[in-house]
């Protein structure tokens, strides 16, 4: 079967750095998305990786290792507004998006 | 530009009733999707449409039907609602069909409770 694993919940301090991991086992791979979802709201796009390596976009960076079936989202200089769930999703061989259950990130002052 | 709108925002429904969730996008996207999101589970695809006039089944299609009469609208119908269909429903769209890797954009969601 296809599987996306993320930690259920993480806690971090305002101003700090946090890394949210995602491991996947899917039938094929055609890219990996990270989305942010605030409570009660819709998911919004953060990043897309299809090649190995680090993609940096402001305070957020996303890393991919296809050989290890692994990605992480790195959030720097955490702000209270970063409190949200972070969803990892993999595009499989049929170009269907397979979604992880999401990681709830709690930021404390 | 509104993006994607969904209606209603929330609904409480008696089991056995018929319900249509509405979804409209103004981005001229070809592909549209319906997901349900339940606590502790990832988003699960119910149905999708690659272009107007075509639809396909996702991971959890039973009990749901869709139609795509035009580019903008993609309604989801529950023919006879059951309590297990209590969930938050998200409509999404993307610029290329499901055979691509284009970013999906989501509507605000409909919170449905079936009693």
PDB file of N, CA and C in Angstrom, chain A residues 3-107:
ATOM      1  N   UNK A   3       1.899   4.906   1.628  1.00  0.00           N
ATOM      2  CA  UNK A   3       1.951   5.426   2.981  1.00  0.00           C
ATOM      3  C   UNK A   3       2.781   6.693   3.067  1.00  0.00           C
ATOM      4  N   UNK A   4       2.237   7.665   3.764  1.00  0.00           N
ATOM      5  CA  UNK A   4       2.962   8.909   4.054  1.00  0.00           C
ATOM      6  C   UNK A   4       2.989   9.056   5.569  1.00  0.00           C
ATOM      7  N   UNK A   5       4.173   9.208   6.157  1.00  0.00           N
ATOM      8  CA  UNK A   5       4.300   9.329   7.605  1.00  0.00           C
ATOM      9  C   UNK A   5       4.828  10.701   7.996  1.00  0.00           C
ATOM     10  N   UNK A   6       4.118  11.326   8.912  1.00  0.00           N
ATOM     11  CA  UNK A   6       4.549  12.603   9.486  1.00  0.00           C
ATOM     12  C   UNK A   6       4.276  12.528  10.989  1.00  0.00           C
ATOM     13  N   UNK A   7       5.062  13.264  11.796  1.00  0.00           N
ATOM     14  CA  UNK A   7       4.708  13.331  13.225  1.00  0.00           C
ATOM     15  C   UNK A   7       3.345  13.993  13.380  1.00  0.00           C
ATOM     16  N   UNK A   8       2.609  13.551  14.373  1.00  0.00           N
ATOM     17  CA  UNK A   8       1.258  14.082  14.580  1.00  0.00           C
ATOM     18  C   UNK A   8       1.288  15.523  15.074  1.00  0.00           C
ATOM     19  N   UNK A   9       2.210  15.799  15.983  1.00  0.00           N
ATOM     20  CA  UNK A   9       2.253  17.128  16.598  1.00  0.00           C
ATOM     21  C   UNK A   9       3.676  17.476  16.993  1.00  0.00           C
ATOM     22  N   UNK A  10       4.019  18.765  16.870  1.00  0.00           N
ATOM     23  CA  UNK A  10       5.320  19.260  17.306  1.00  0.00           C
ATOM     24  C   UNK A  10       5.115  20.596  18.002  1.00  0.00           C
ATOM     25  N   UNK A  11       6.008  20.899  18.930  1.00  0.00           N
ATOM     26  CA  UNK A  11       5.965  22.177  19.630  1.00  0.00           C
ATOM     27  C   UNK A  11       7.306  22.863  19.480  1.00  0.00           C
ATOM     28  N   UNK A  12       7.285  24.172  19.241  1.00  0.00           N
ATOM     29  CA  UNK A  12       8.514  24.943  19.094  1.00  0.00           C
ATOM     30  C   UNK A  12       8.309  26.327  19.698  1.00  0.00           C
ATOM     31  N   UNK A  13       9.412  27.021  19.872  1.00  0.00           N
ATOM     32  CA  UNK A  13       9.379  28.342  20.505  1.00  0.00           C
ATOM     33  C   UNK A  13       9.494  29.442  19.457  1.00  0.00           C
ATOM     34  N   UNK A  14       8.786  30.519  19.673  1.00  0.00           N
ATOM     35  CA  UNK A  14       8.853  31.678  18.781  1.00  0.00           C
ATOM     36  C   UNK A  14      10.305  32.106  18.583  1.00  0.00           C
ATOM     37  N   UNK A  15      10.685  32.342  17.323  1.00  0.00           N
ATOM     38  CA  UNK A  15      12.039  32.756  17.000  1.00  0.00           C
ATOM     39  C   UNK A  15      12.989  31.609  16.714  1.00  0.00           C
ATOM     40  N   UNK A  16      12.599  30.400  17.044  1.00  0.00           N
ATOM     41  CA  UNK A  16      13.456  29.232  16.863  1.00  0.00           C
ATOM     42  C   UNK A  16      13.308  28.647  15.452  1.00  0.00           C
ATOM     43  N   UNK A  17      13.937  27.489  15.244  1.00  0.00           N
ATOM     44  CA  UNK A  17      13.878  26.753  13.980  1.00  0.00           C
ATOM     45  C   UNK A  17      13.234  25.396  14.255  1.00  0.00           C
ATOM     46  N   UNK A  18      12.413  24.930  13.336  1.00  0.00           N
ATOM     47  CA  UNK A  18      11.806  23.611  13.498  1.00  0.00           C
ATOM     48  C   UNK A  18      11.872  22.873  12.162  1.00  0.00           C
ATOM     49  N   UNK A  19      12.072  21.563  12.244  1.00  0.00           N
ATOM     50  CA  UNK A  19      12.119  20.712  11.048  1.00  0.00           C
ATOM     51  C   UNK A  19      11.001  19.687  11.139  1.00  0.00           C
ATOM     52  N   UNK A  20      10.152  19.647  10.133  1.00  0.00           N
ATOM     53  CA  UNK A  20       9.039  18.699  10.082  1.00  0.00           C
ATOM     54  C   UNK A  20       9.372  17.655   9.027  1.00  0.00           C
ATOM     55  N   UNK A  21       9.438  16.405   9.458  1.00  0.00           N
ATOM     56  CA  UNK A  21       9.841  15.329   8.556  1.00  0.00           C
ATOM     57  C   UNK A  21       8.651  14.638   7.910  1.00  0.00           C
ATOM     58  N   UNK A  22       8.899  14.083   6.743  1.00  0.00           N
ATOM     59  CA  UNK A  22       7.897  13.316   6.011  1.00  0.00           C
ATOM     60  C   UNK A  22       8.601  12.154   5.312  1.00  0.00           C
ATOM     61  N   UNK A  23       8.169  10.943   5.590  1.00  0.00           N
ATOM     62  CA  UNK A  23       8.696   9.787   4.867  1.00  0.00           C
ATOM     63  C   UNK A  23       7.558   9.166   4.074  1.00  0.00           C
ATOM     64  N   UNK A  24       7.910   8.620   2.936  1.00  0.00           N
ATOM     65  CA  UNK A  24       6.855   8.108   2.067  1.00  0.00           C
ATOM     66  C   UNK A  24       7.232   6.782   1.430  1.00  0.00           C
ATOM     67  N   UNK A  25       6.216   5.998   1.185  1.00  0.00           N
ATOM     68  CA  UNK A  25       6.345   4.742   0.435  1.00  0.00           C
ATOM     69  C   UNK A  25       5.170   4.731  -0.523  1.00  0.00           C
ATOM     70  N   UNK A  26       5.460   5.001  -1.773  1.00  0.00           N
ATOM     71  CA  UNK A  26       4.392   5.116  -2.775  1.00  0.00           C
ATOM     72  C   UNK A  26       4.753   4.334  -4.022  1.00  0.00           C
ATOM     73  N   UNK A  27       3.746   4.074  -4.830  1.00  0.00           N
ATOM     74  CA  UNK A  27       3.972   3.420  -6.117  1.00  0.00           C
ATOM     75  C   UNK A  27       4.412   4.487  -7.094  1.00  0.00           C
ATOM     76  N   UNK A  28       5.689   4.668  -7.215  1.00  0.00           N
ATOM     77  CA  UNK A  28       6.221   5.697  -8.091  1.00  0.00           C
ATOM     78  C   UNK A  28       6.298   7.050  -7.397  1.00  0.00           C
ATOM     79  N   UNK A  29       6.993   7.956  -8.038  1.00  0.00           N
ATOM     80  CA  UNK A  29       7.177   9.287  -7.449  1.00  0.00           C
ATOM     81  C   UNK A  29       7.285  10.302  -8.575  1.00  0.00           C
ATOM     82  N   UNK A  30       6.421  11.320  -8.475  1.00  0.00           N
ATOM     83  CA  UNK A  30       6.465  12.401  -9.464  1.00  0.00           C
ATOM     84  C   UNK A  30       6.438  13.761  -8.788  1.00  0.00           C
ATOM     85  N   UNK A  31       6.943  13.806  -7.563  1.00  0.00           N
ATOM     86  CA  UNK A  31       7.045  15.090  -6.888  1.00  0.00           C
ATOM     87  C   UNK A  31       6.412  15.059  -5.515  1.00  0.00           C
ATOM     88  N   UNK A  32       6.771  16.031  -4.706  1.00  0.00           N
ATOM     89  CA  UNK A  32       6.268  16.112  -3.333  1.00  0.00           C
ATOM     90  C   UNK A  32       5.894  17.545  -3.016  1.00  0.00           C
ATOM     91  N   UNK A  33       4.702  17.708  -2.455  1.00  0.00           N
ATOM     92  CA  UNK A  33       4.191  19.023  -2.078  1.00  0.00           C
ATOM     93  C   UNK A  33       4.173  19.171  -0.557  1.00  0.00           C
ATOM     94  N   UNK A  34       4.365  20.408  -0.111  1.00  0.00           N
ATOM     95  CA  UNK A  34       4.063  20.796   1.271  1.00  0.00           C
ATOM     96  C   UNK A  34       2.995  21.889   1.223  1.00  0.00           C
ATOM     97  N   UNK A  35       1.978  21.696   2.071  1.00  0.00           N
ATOM     98  CA  UNK A  35       0.915  22.678   2.216  1.00  0.00           C
ATOM     99  C   UNK A  35       0.821  23.089   3.681  1.00  0.00           C
ATOM    100  N   UNK A  36       0.346  24.307   3.907  1.00  0.00           N
ATOM    101  CA  UNK A  36       0.069  24.803   5.249  1.00  0.00           C
ATOM    102  C   UNK A  36      -1.441  24.913   5.416  1.00  0.00           C
ATOM    103  N   UNK A  37      -1.936  24.514   6.579  1.00  0.00           N
ATOM    104  CA  UNK A  37      -3.368  24.612   6.830  1.00  0.00           C
ATOM    105  C   UNK A  37      -3.609  25.151   8.232  1.00  0.00           C
ATOM    106  N   UNK A  38      -4.106  26.384   8.313  1.00  0.00           N
ATOM    107  CA  UNK A  38      -4.499  26.924   9.603  1.00  0.00           C
ATOM    108  C   UNK A  38      -5.835  26.315  10.009  1.00  0.00           C
ATOM    109  N   UNK A  39      -6.053  26.235  11.312  1.00  0.00           N
ATOM    110  CA  UNK A  39      -7.258  25.605  11.848  1.00  0.00           C
ATOM    111  C   UNK A  39      -8.511  26.228  11.244  1.00  0.00           C
ATOM    112  N   UNK A  40      -9.377  25.386  10.712  1.00  0.00           N
ATOM    113  CA  UNK A  40     -10.631  25.854  10.154  1.00  0.00           C
ATOM    114  C   UNK A  40     -10.526  26.479   8.776  1.00  0.00           C
ATOM    115  N   UNK A  41      -9.346  26.389   8.180  1.00  0.00           N
ATOM    116  CA  UNK A  41      -9.153  27.001   6.867  1.00  0.00           C
ATOM    117  C   UNK A  41      -8.722  25.966   5.837  1.00  0.00           C
ATOM    118  N   UNK A  42      -8.585  26.427   4.602  1.00  0.00           N
ATOM    119  CA  UNK A  42      -8.172  25.547   3.514  1.00  0.00           C
ATOM    120  C   UNK A  42      -6.659  25.382   3.487  1.00  0.00           C
ATOM    121  N   UNK A  43      -6.161  24.266   2.976  1.00  0.00           N
ATOM    122  CA  UNK A  43      -4.717  24.126   2.750  1.00  0.00           C
ATOM    123  C   UNK A  43      -4.239  25.139   1.711  1.00  0.00           C
ATOM    124  N   UNK A  44      -3.041  25.668   1.933  1.00  0.00           N
ATOM    125  CA  UNK A  44      -2.437  26.585   0.963  1.00  0.00           C
ATOM    126  C   UNK A  44      -1.042  26.092   0.616  1.00  0.00           C
ATOM    127  N   UNK A  45      -0.667  26.258  -0.631  1.00  0.00           N
ATOM    128  CA  UNK A  45       0.592  25.736  -1.173  1.00  0.00           C
ATOM    129  C   UNK A  45       1.803  26.409  -0.541  1.00  0.00           C
ATOM    130  N   UNK A  46       2.788  25.596  -0.163  1.00  0.00           N
ATOM    131  CA  UNK A  46       4.062  26.122   0.322  1.00  0.00           C
ATOM    132  C   UNK A  46       5.204  25.831  -0.644  1.00  0.00           C
ATOM    133  N   UNK A  47       5.358  24.548  -1.038  1.00  0.00           N
ATOM    134  CA  UNK A  47       6.520  24.196  -1.854  1.00  0.00           C
ATOM    135  C   UNK A  47       6.262  22.925  -2.634  1.00  0.00           C
ATOM    136  N   UNK A  48       7.094  22.742  -3.663  1.00  0.00           N
ATOM    137  CA  UNK A  48       7.054  21.541  -4.497  1.00  0.00           C
ATOM    138  C   UNK A  48       8.482  21.134  -4.796  1.00  0.00           C
ATOM    139  N   UNK A  49       8.806  19.872  -4.531  1.00  0.00           N
ATOM    140  CA  UNK A  49      10.134  19.327  -4.845  1.00  0.00           C
ATOM    141  C   UNK A  49       9.975  18.108  -5.748  1.00  0.00           C
ATOM    142  N   UNK A  50      10.792  18.051  -6.785  1.00  0.00           N
ATOM    143  CA  UNK A  50      10.799  16.858  -7.629  1.00  0.00           C
ATOM    144  C   UNK A  50      12.225  16.318  -7.776  1.00  0.00           C
ATOM    145  N   UNK A  51      13.223  17.174  -7.575  1.00  0.00           N
ATOM    146  CA  UNK A  51      14.622  16.756  -7.620  1.00  0.00           C
ATOM    147  C   UNK A  51      15.210  16.779  -6.211  1.00  0.00           C
ATOM    148  N   UNK A  52      16.245  15.972  -5.992  1.00  0.00           N
ATOM    149  CA  UNK A  52      16.908  15.935  -4.688  1.00  0.00           C
ATOM    150  C   UNK A  52      17.521  17.289  -4.362  1.00  0.00           C
ATOM    151  N   UNK A  53      17.478  17.611  -3.088  1.00  0.00           N
ATOM    152  CA  UNK A  53      18.135  18.820  -2.649  1.00  0.00           C
ATOM    153  C   UNK A  53      17.208  19.742  -1.896  1.00  0.00           C
ATOM    154  N   UNK A  54      17.747  20.918  -1.626  1.00  0.00           N
ATOM    155  CA  UNK A  54      17.053  21.904  -0.787  1.00  0.00           C
ATOM    156  C   UNK A  54      16.528  23.042  -1.647  1.00  0.00           C
ATOM    157  N   UNK A  55      15.261  23.382  -1.430  1.00  0.00           N
ATOM    158  CA  UNK A  55      14.635  24.530  -2.074  1.00  0.00           C
ATOM    159  C   UNK A  55      14.327  25.541  -0.986  1.00  0.00           C
ATOM    160  N   UNK A  56      14.867  26.757  -1.136  1.00  0.00           N
ATOM    161  CA  UNK A  56      14.659  27.774  -0.112  1.00  0.00           C
ATOM    162  C   UNK A  56      13.718  28.846  -0.620  1.00  0.00           C
ATOM    163  N   UNK A  57      12.786  29.225   0.262  1.00  0.00           N
ATOM    164  CA  UNK A  57      11.810  30.259  -0.094  1.00  0.00           C
ATOM    165  C   UNK A  57      11.548  31.080   1.155  1.00  0.00           C
ATOM    166  N   UNK A  58      12.338  32.126   1.339  1.00  0.00           N
ATOM    167  CA  UNK A  58      12.182  32.976   2.507  1.00  0.00           C
ATOM    168  C   UNK A  58      12.507  32.221   3.783  1.00  0.00           C
ATOM    169  N   UNK A  59      11.598  32.249   4.748  1.00  0.00           N
ATOM    170  CA  UNK A  59      11.841  31.568   6.027  1.00  0.00           C
ATOM    171  C   UNK A  59      11.613  30.057   5.931  1.00  0.00           C
ATOM    172  N   UNK A  60      11.005  29.623   4.826  1.00  0.00           N
ATOM    173  CA  UNK A  60      10.685  28.210   4.668  1.00  0.00           C
ATOM    174  C   UNK A  60      11.617  27.566   3.648  1.00  0.00           C
ATOM    175  N   UNK A  61      12.074  26.347   3.946  1.00  0.00           N
ATOM    176  CA  UNK A  61      12.873  25.569   3.012  1.00  0.00           C
ATOM    177  C   UNK A  61      12.315  24.152   2.989  1.00  0.00           C
ATOM    178  N   UNK A  62      12.442  23.481   1.848  1.00  0.00           N
ATOM    179  CA  UNK A  62      12.004  22.095   1.749  1.00  0.00           C
ATOM    180  C   UNK A  62      13.113  21.273   1.125  1.00  0.00           C
ATOM    181  N   UNK A  63      13.329  20.096   1.687  1.00  0.00           N
ATOM    182  CA  UNK A  63      14.399  19.205   1.248  1.00  0.00           C
ATOM    183  C   UNK A  63      13.803  17.897   0.785  1.00  0.00           C
ATOM    184  N   UNK A  64      14.434  17.288  -0.230  1.00  0.00           N
ATOM    185  CA  UNK A  64      13.970  16.002  -0.741  1.00  0.00           C
ATOM    186  C   UNK A  64      15.150  15.068  -0.973  1.00  0.00           C
ATOM    187  N   UNK A  65      14.986  13.803  -0.538  1.00  0.00           N
ATOM    188  CA  UNK A  65      15.894  12.730  -0.911  1.00  0.00           C
ATOM    189  C   UNK A  65      15.039  11.602  -1.465  1.00  0.00           C
ATOM    190  N   UNK A  66      15.053  11.432  -2.775  1.00  0.00           N
ATOM    191  CA  UNK A  66      14.226  10.401  -3.397  1.00  0.00           C
ATOM    192  C   UNK A  66      14.714   8.999  -3.049  1.00  0.00           C
ATOM    193  N   UNK A  67      16.018   8.820  -2.932  1.00  0.00           N
ATOM    194  CA  UNK A  67      16.549   7.480  -2.630  1.00  0.00           C
ATOM    195  C   UNK A  67      16.136   7.025  -1.228  1.00  0.00           C
ATOM    196  N   UNK A  68      15.938   7.968  -0.318  1.00  0.00           N
ATOM    197  CA  UNK A  68      15.543   7.628   1.046  1.00  0.00           C
ATOM    198  C   UNK A  68      14.036   7.748   1.266  1.00  0.00           C
ATOM    199  N   UNK A  69      13.301   8.210   0.273  1.00  0.00           N
ATOM    200  CA  UNK A  69      11.859   8.402   0.458  1.00  0.00           C
ATOM    201  C   UNK A  69      11.579   9.369   1.594  1.00  0.00           C
ATOM    202  N   UNK A  70      12.262  10.514   1.556  1.00  0.00           N
ATOM    203  CA  UNK A  70      12.275  11.406   2.729  1.00  0.00           C
ATOM    204  C   UNK A  70      12.274  12.853   2.291  1.00  0.00           C
ATOM    205  N   UNK A  71      11.523  13.644   3.027  1.00  0.00           N
ATOM    206  CA  UNK A  71      11.511  15.082   2.824  1.00  0.00           C
ATOM    207  C   UNK A  71      11.392  15.757   4.179  1.00  0.00           C
ATOM    208  N   UNK A  72      11.838  16.981   4.250  1.00  0.00           N
ATOM    209  CA  UNK A  72      11.534  17.774   5.427  1.00  0.00           C
ATOM    210  C   UNK A  72      11.226  19.202   5.043  1.00  0.00           C
ATOM    211  N   UNK A  73      10.457  19.842   5.888  1.00  0.00           N
ATOM    212  CA  UNK A  73      10.137  21.267   5.778  1.00  0.00           C
ATOM    213  C   UNK A  73      10.824  21.964   6.949  1.00  0.00           C
ATOM    214  N   UNK A  74      11.626  22.958   6.641  1.00  0.00           N
ATOM    215  CA  UNK A  74      12.371  23.685   7.661  1.00  0.00           C
ATOM    216  C   UNK A  74      11.786  25.081   7.789  1.00  0.00           C
ATOM    217  N   UNK A  75      11.379  25.448   8.985  1.00  0.00           N
ATOM    218  CA  UNK A  75      10.828  26.774   9.233  1.00  0.00           C
ATOM    219  C   UNK A  75      11.777  27.530  10.168  1.00  0.00           C
ATOM    220  N   UNK A  76      12.248  28.674   9.714  1.00  0.00           N
ATOM    221  CA  UNK A  76      13.178  29.473  10.502  1.00  0.00           C
ATOM    222  C   UNK A  76      12.471  30.687  11.101  1.00  0.00           C
ATOM    223  N   UNK A  77      13.094  31.255  12.135  1.00  0.00           N
ATOM    224  CA  UNK A  77      12.577  32.487  12.763  1.00  0.00           C
ATOM    225  C   UNK A  77      11.069  32.382  12.994  1.00  0.00           C
ATOM    226  N   UNK A  78      10.679  31.350  13.693  1.00  0.00           N
ATOM    227  CA  UNK A  78       9.277  31.043  13.871  1.00  0.00           C
ATOM    228  C   UNK A  78       8.488  32.218  14.430  1.00  0.00           C
ATOM    229  N   UNK A  79       7.297  32.376  13.869  1.00  0.00           N
ATOM    230  CA  UNK A  79       6.375  33.406  14.319  1.00  0.00           C
ATOM    231  C   UNK A  79       5.098  32.722  14.797  1.00  0.00           C
ATOM    232  N   UNK A  80       4.343  33.421  15.627  1.00  0.00           N
ATOM    233  CA  UNK A  80       3.121  32.820  16.170  1.00  0.00           C
ATOM    234  C   UNK A  80       2.167  32.422  15.049  1.00  0.00           C
ATOM    235  N   UNK A  81       2.177  33.188  13.957  1.00  0.00           N
ATOM    236  CA  UNK A  81       1.278  32.885  12.842  1.00  0.00           C
ATOM    237  C   UNK A  81       1.646  31.585  12.114  1.00  0.00           C
ATOM    238  N   UNK A  82       2.817  31.026  12.427  1.00  0.00           N
ATOM    239  CA  UNK A  82       3.213  29.747  11.834  1.00  0.00           C
ATOM    240  C   UNK A  82       2.523  28.565  12.506  1.00  0.00           C
ATOM    241  N   UNK A  83       1.810  28.814  13.589  1.00  0.00           N
ATOM    242  CA  UNK A  83       1.031  27.754  14.224  1.00  0.00           C
ATOM    243  C   UNK A  83      -0.034  27.280  13.243  1.00  0.00           C
ATOM    244  N   UNK A  84       0.077  26.032  12.826  1.00  0.00           N
ATOM    245  CA  UNK A  84      -0.792  25.491  11.778  1.00  0.00           C
ATOM    246  C   UNK A  84      -0.469  24.017  11.629  1.00  0.00           C
ATOM    247  N   UNK A  85      -1.223  23.352  10.767  1.00  0.00           N
ATOM    248  CA  UNK A  85      -0.859  21.991  10.362  1.00  0.00           C
ATOM    249  C   UNK A  85      -0.113  22.063   9.050  1.00  0.00           C
ATOM    250  N   UNK A  86       0.865  21.174   8.895  1.00  0.00           N
ATOM    251  CA  UNK A  86       1.681  21.138   7.679  1.00  0.00           C
ATOM    252  C   UNK A  86       1.491  19.772   7.037  1.00  0.00           C
ATOM    253  N   UNK A  87       1.019  19.799   5.804  1.00  0.00           N
ATOM    254  CA  UNK A  87       0.631  18.581   5.094  1.00  0.00           C
ATOM    255  C   UNK A  87       1.663  18.243   4.032  1.00  0.00           C
ATOM    256  N   UNK A  88       2.096  16.993   4.037  1.00  0.00           N
ATOM    257  CA  UNK A  88       3.006  16.469   3.022  1.00  0.00           C
ATOM    258  C   UNK A  88       2.173  15.643   2.052  1.00  0.00           C
ATOM    259  N   UNK A  89       2.409  15.799   0.757  1.00  0.00           N
ATOM    260  CA  UNK A  89       1.647  15.042  -0.238  1.00  0.00           C
ATOM    261  C   UNK A  89       2.570  14.627  -1.377  1.00  0.00           C
ATOM    262  N   UNK A  90       2.478  13.372  -1.779  1.00  0.00           N
ATOM    263  CA  UNK A  90       3.337  12.820  -2.832  1.00  0.00           C
ATOM    264  C   UNK A  90       2.513  12.528  -4.079  1.00  0.00           C
ATOM    265  N   UNK A  91       3.047  12.859  -5.236  1.00  0.00           N
ATOM    266  CA  UNK A  91       2.418  12.530  -6.509  1.00  0.00           C
ATOM    267  C   UNK A  91       2.922  11.152  -6.926  1.00  0.00           C
ATOM    268  N   UNK A  92       1.993  10.180  -7.041  1.00  0.00           N
ATOM    269  CA  UNK A  92       2.434   8.816  -7.328  1.00  0.00           C
ATOM    270  C   UNK A  92       2.552   8.569  -8.838  1.00  0.00           C
ATOM    271  N   UNK A  93       2.757   7.324  -9.213  1.00  0.00           N
ATOM    272  CA  UNK A  93       2.990   6.993 -10.625  1.00  0.00           C
ATOM    273  C   UNK A  93       1.771   7.267 -11.500  1.00  0.00           C
ATOM    274  N   UNK A  94       0.584   7.308 -10.894  1.00  0.00           N
ATOM    275  CA  UNK A  94      -0.644   7.630 -11.632  1.00  0.00           C
ATOM    276  C   UNK A  94      -0.971   9.120 -11.563  1.00  0.00           C
ATOM    277  N   UNK A  95      -0.048   9.885 -11.053  1.00  0.00           N
ATOM    278  CA  UNK A  95      -0.219  11.336 -10.888  1.00  0.00           C
ATOM    279  C   UNK A  95      -1.367  11.677  -9.948  1.00  0.00           C
ATOM    280  N   UNK A  96      -1.643  10.767  -9.011  1.00  0.00           N
ATOM    281  CA  UNK A  96      -2.594  11.062  -7.948  1.00  0.00           C
ATOM    282  C   UNK A  96      -1.814  11.597  -6.759  1.00  0.00           C
ATOM    283  N   UNK A  97      -2.409  12.541  -6.039  1.00  0.00           N
ATOM    284  CA  UNK A  97      -1.795  13.069  -4.830  1.00  0.00           C
ATOM    285  C   UNK A  97      -2.149  12.177  -3.650  1.00  0.00           C
ATOM    286  N   UNK A  98      -1.122  11.677  -2.953  1.00  0.00           N
ATOM    287  CA  UNK A  98      -1.311  10.892  -1.738  1.00  0.00           C
ATOM    288  C   UNK A  98      -0.937  11.786  -0.561  1.00  0.00           C
ATOM    289  N   UNK A  99      -1.880  11.988   0.348  1.00  0.00           N
ATOM    290  CA  UNK A  99      -1.697  12.958   1.423  1.00  0.00           C
ATOM    291  C   UNK A  99      -1.328  12.287   2.749  1.00  0.00           C
ATOM    292  N   UNK A 100      -0.391  12.914   3.463  1.00  0.00           N
ATOM    293  CA  UNK A 100      -0.152  12.537   4.843  1.00  0.00           C
ATOM    294  C   UNK A 100      -1.234  13.149   5.731  1.00  0.00           C
ATOM    295  N   UNK A 101      -1.300  12.685   6.974  1.00  0.00           N
ATOM    296  CA  UNK A 101      -2.320  13.166   7.912  1.00  0.00           C
ATOM    297  C   UNK A 101      -2.012  14.559   8.441  1.00  0.00           C
ATOM    298  N   UNK A 102      -0.789  15.025   8.209  1.00  0.00           N
ATOM    299  CA  UNK A 102      -0.440  16.372   8.646  1.00  0.00           C
ATOM    300  C   UNK A 102       0.234  16.416  10.004  1.00  0.00           C
ATOM    301  N   UNK A 103       1.051  17.436  10.202  1.00  0.00           N
ATOM    302  CA  UNK A 103       1.733  17.672  11.477  1.00  0.00           C
ATOM    303  C   UNK A 103       1.225  18.981  12.049  1.00  0.00           C
ATOM    304  N   UNK A 104       0.652  18.919  13.228  1.00  0.00           N
ATOM    305  CA  UNK A 104       0.183  20.130  13.900  1.00  0.00           C
ATOM    306  C   UNK A 104       1.363  20.776  14.619  1.00  0.00           C
ATOM    307  N   UNK A 105       1.697  21.996  14.234  1.00  0.00           N
ATOM    308  CA  UNK A 105       2.816  22.720  14.835  1.00  0.00           C
ATOM    309  C   UNK A 105       2.277  23.774  15.807  1.00  0.00           C
ATOM    310  N   UNK A 106       2.701  23.673  17.042  1.00  0.00           N
ATOM    311  CA  UNK A 106       2.298  24.624  18.081  1.00  0.00           C
ATOM    312  C   UNK A 106       3.493  25.507  18.400  1.00  0.00           C
ATOM    313  N   UNK A 107       3.306  26.814  18.294  1.00  0.00           N
ATOM    314  CA  UNK A 107       4.377  27.767  18.597  1.00  0.00           C
ATOM    315  C   UNK A 107       4.079  28.407  19.948  1.00  0.00           C
TER     316      UNK A 107
END
